mmCIF file of C-alpha atoms in Angstrom:
data_model
loop_
_atom_site.group_PDB
_atom_site.id
_atom_site.type_symbol
_atom_site.label_atom_id
_atom_site.label_comp_id
_atom_site.label_asym_id
_atom_site.label_seq_id
_atom_site.Cartn_x
_atom_site.Cartn_y
_atom_site.Cartn_z
ATOM 1 C CA MET A 1115 -19.907 -11.444 -1.132
ATOM 2 C CA LYS A 1116 -19.405 -12.248 -4.707
ATOM 3 C CA THR A 1117 -16.270 -12.520 -6.384
ATOM 4 C CA SER A 1118 -15.370 -10.848 -9.287
ATOM 5 C CA SER A 1119 -12.241 -9.060 -10.822
ATOM 6 C CA SER A 1120 -12.437 -5.822 -8.678
ATOM 7 C CA ASN A 1121 -11.714 -8.276 -5.254
ATOM 8 C CA CYS A 1122 -10.605 -11.212 -6.778
ATOM 9 C CA GLY A 1123 -7.168 -12.208 -8.656
ATOM 10 C CA LEU A 1124 -3.763 -13.312 -8.680
ATOM 11 C CA ILE A 1125 -2.472 -12.043 -5.099
ATOM 12 C CA HIS A 1126 1.390 -12.660 -3.473
ATOM 13 C CA TYR A 1127 0.259 -14.272 -0.025
ATOM 14 C CA ASP A 1128 3.013 -14.000 1.105
ATOM 15 C CA PHE A 1129 3.178 -10.310 1.869
ATOM 16 C CA GLN A 1130 5.219 -8.877 4.580
ATOM 17 C CA LEU A 1131 7.931 -6.133 5.195
ATOM 18 C CA ASP A 1132 10.788 -8.775 5.549
ATOM 19 C CA ASN A 1133 9.452 -9.088 1.265
ATOM 20 C CA ILE A 1134 9.582 -5.452 0.359
ATOM 21 C CA PHE A 1135 11.865 -3.404 -0.396
ATOM 22 C CA TYR A 1136 12.325 0.612 -0.297
ATOM 23 C CA GLU A 1137 14.622 1.815 -3.449
ATOM 24 C CA GLU A 1138 16.348 5.311 -2.372
ATOM 25 C CA GLU A 1139 17.186 6.013 -5.664
ATOM 26 C CA ASN A 1140 14.748 5.638 -7.532
ATOM 27 C CA SER A 1141 12.165 6.344 -4.293
ATOM 28 C CA SER A 1142 10.140 3.135 -5.302
ATOM 29 C CA PHE A 1143 9.163 0.079 -3.286
ATOM 30 C CA SER A 1144 10.217 -3.694 -4.855
ATOM 31 C CA VAL A 1145 8.364 -7.089 -3.505
ATOM 32 C CA ILE A 1146 10.201 -10.239 -3.856
ATOM 33 C CA ASP A 1147 9.267 -13.865 -3.377
ATOM 34 C CA PHE A 1148 6.298 -14.702 -5.413
ATOM 35 C CA ASP A 1149 6.574 -18.625 -4.655
ATOM 36 C CA ASP A 1150 2.970 -18.966 -2.737
ATOM 37 C CA ALA A 1151 1.337 -16.298 -5.282
ATOM 38 C CA VAL A 1152 -2.524 -18.242 -5.837
ATOM 39 C CA TYR A 1153 -5.736 -16.732 -6.775
ATOM 40 C CA SER A 1154 -7.847 -15.038 -3.564
ATOM 41 C CA TRP A 1155 -9.393 -12.170 -2.503
ATOM 42 C CA TYR A 1156 -7.598 -9.198 -2.957
ATOM 43 C CA ALA A 1157 -8.037 -8.417 1.054
ATOM 44 C CA HIS A 1158 -6.408 -12.049 1.874
ATOM 45 C CA ASP A 1159 -3.172 -10.243 1.265
ATOM 46 C CA ILE A 1160 -3.686 -7.289 3.715
ATOM 47 C CA ILE A 1161 -5.102 -9.907 6.435
ATOM 48 C CA THR A 1162 -2.047 -12.519 6.052
ATOM 49 C CA ALA A 1163 0.630 -9.141 6.202
ATOM 50 C CA LEU A 1164 -1.169 -8.332 9.443
ATOM 51 C CA ASP A 1165 -1.431 -11.570 10.688
ATOM 52 C CA ASP A 1166 2.699 -11.554 10.872
ATOM 53 C CA PHE A 1167 2.528 -8.314 12.945
ATOM 54 C CA LEU A 1168 -0.008 -8.701 15.032
ATOM 55 C CA ASP A 1169 0.071 -10.205 18.478
ATOM 56 C CA ASP A 1170 -2.874 -11.740 20.499
ATOM 57 C CA ASP A 1171 -4.206 -8.139 21.719
ATOM 58 C CA MET A 1172 -3.961 -7.245 18.448
ATOM 59 C CA ASN A 1173 -1.796 -4.075 19.089
ATOM 60 C CA LEU A 1174 -2.197 -1.641 16.120
ATOM 61 C CA ASP A 1175 0.946 0.561 17.684
ATOM 62 C CA ASN A 1176 3.244 -2.141 16.482
ATOM 63 C CA PRO A 1177 5.877 -0.519 14.982
ATOM 64 C CA GLN A 1178 5.562 -2.748 11.751
ATOM 65 C CA VAL A 1179 1.593 -2.829 11.711
ATOM 66 C CA LYS A 1180 2.143 1.067 11.521
ATOM 67 C CA SER A 1181 4.697 0.426 8.564
ATOM 68 C CA PHE A 1182 2.329 -1.911 7.004
ATOM 69 C CA LEU A 1183 -0.654 0.283 7.205
ATOM 70 C CA LYS A 1184 1.731 3.537 6.120
ATOM 71 C CA LEU A 1185 3.087 1.167 2.736
ATOM 72 C CA TYR A 1186 -0.874 0.218 2.279
ATOM 73 C CA ARG A 1187 -1.986 3.779 2.251
ATOM 74 C CA PHE A 1188 0.817 5.102 -0.070
ATOM 75 C CA SER A 1189 -0.480 2.415 -2.865
ATOM 76 C CA LYS A 1190 -3.457 3.345 -2.429
ATOM 77 C CA LEU A 1191 -2.623 7.008 -2.674
ATOM 78 C CA LEU A 1192 -0.493 5.872 -5.794
ATOM 79 C CA TRP A 1193 -3.342 4.466 -7.707
ATOM 80 C CA SER A 1194 -6.038 6.570 -7.183
ATOM 81 C CA LEU A 1195 -3.215 9.408 -8.832
ATOM 82 C CA GLU A 1196 -2.825 7.355 -11.774
ATOM 83 C CA GLY A 1197 -4.367 8.177 -14.805
ATOM 84 C CA SER A 1198 -6.328 11.446 -13.219
ATOM 85 C CA ASP A 1199 -5.021 13.600 -15.533
ATOM 86 C CA VAL A 1200 -8.348 14.859 -17.144
ATOM 87 C CA THR A 1201 -9.175 17.715 -19.387
ATOM 88 C CA ASP A 1202 -11.168 20.026 -18.110
ATOM 89 C CA ALA A 1203 -11.155 18.093 -14.771
ATOM 90 C CA PRO A 1204 -14.108 20.061 -11.916
ATOM 91 C CA LYS A 1205 -12.024 22.021 -9.391
ATOM 92 C CA TRP A 1206 -13.484 19.501 -6.842
ATOM 93 C CA LEU A 1207 -10.704 17.000 -8.273
ATOM 94 C CA ASP A 1208 -7.815 19.493 -8.477
ATOM 95 C CA ASP A 1209 -8.375 19.630 -5.152
ATOM 96 C CA VAL A 1210 -8.580 15.995 -4.686
ATOM 97 C CA LYS A 1211 -5.801 15.757 -6.229
ATOM 98 C CA LEU A 1212 -3.821 17.597 -5.132
ATOM 99 C CA LYS A 1213 -4.709 16.728 -1.149
ATOM 100 C CA PHE A 1214 -3.715 13.502 -2.067
ATOM 101 C CA ALA A 1215 -0.070 14.179 -3.768
ATOM 102 C CA ARG A 1216 0.468 16.033 -0.683
ATOM 103 C CA VAL A 1217 -0.002 13.484 1.625
ATOM 104 C CA ARG A 1218 1.659 10.674 -1.050
ATOM 105 C CA ASP A 1219 4.764 13.211 -0.835
ATOM 106 C CA GLU A 1220 4.639 13.300 3.344
ATOM 107 C CA LEU A 1221 4.811 9.508 3.402
ATOM 108 C CA ARG A 1222 7.537 9.180 1.297
ATOM 109 C CA ARG A 1223 9.416 11.875 2.903
ATOM 110 C CA GLY A 1224 8.850 9.395 6.300
ATOM 111 C CA PHE A 1225 9.710 6.466 4.586
ATOM 112 C CA ARG A 1226 13.268 8.371 3.664
ATOM 113 C CA GLU A 1227 13.634 9.136 6.835
ATOM 114 C CA GLN A 1228 12.620 5.970 8.264
ATOM 115 C CA TYR A 1229 14.613 3.637 6.071
#
C-alpha cells in the first residue's frame, strides 16, 4: 500500500488505556503522554494499543481490549458524524446519521457507567 495523508501521519505511538482519561463533566476523552509521537501508519497506534492488552492466545474477551475497541468505535462514529449536516440530504443519509448517533449515545452511556 502506498503511503498518503489518508493512511500515514503523526501518531501517538503509546496509545494505551492508561493514557486516556474520560471527563464525565463534559462527556469527553483526553489523551496524554505524546513523548513518543512519530510519523507512521495510523493503524500502528491501533496495533500498539492492542498489543498492550492481547496475550499470546489473542483473547479478544479481555476487558481492556473490549474497552479499547469500544473507544475506537466511538471515535470512528464521532468522525463519521462530524460535518454531516448537509442541506437537502437524502433520506438514507439522515437514517444513517440517526443510527450512528444512537450507537454513539449508547456507547457514551456505557462509558459513564463503566467509569
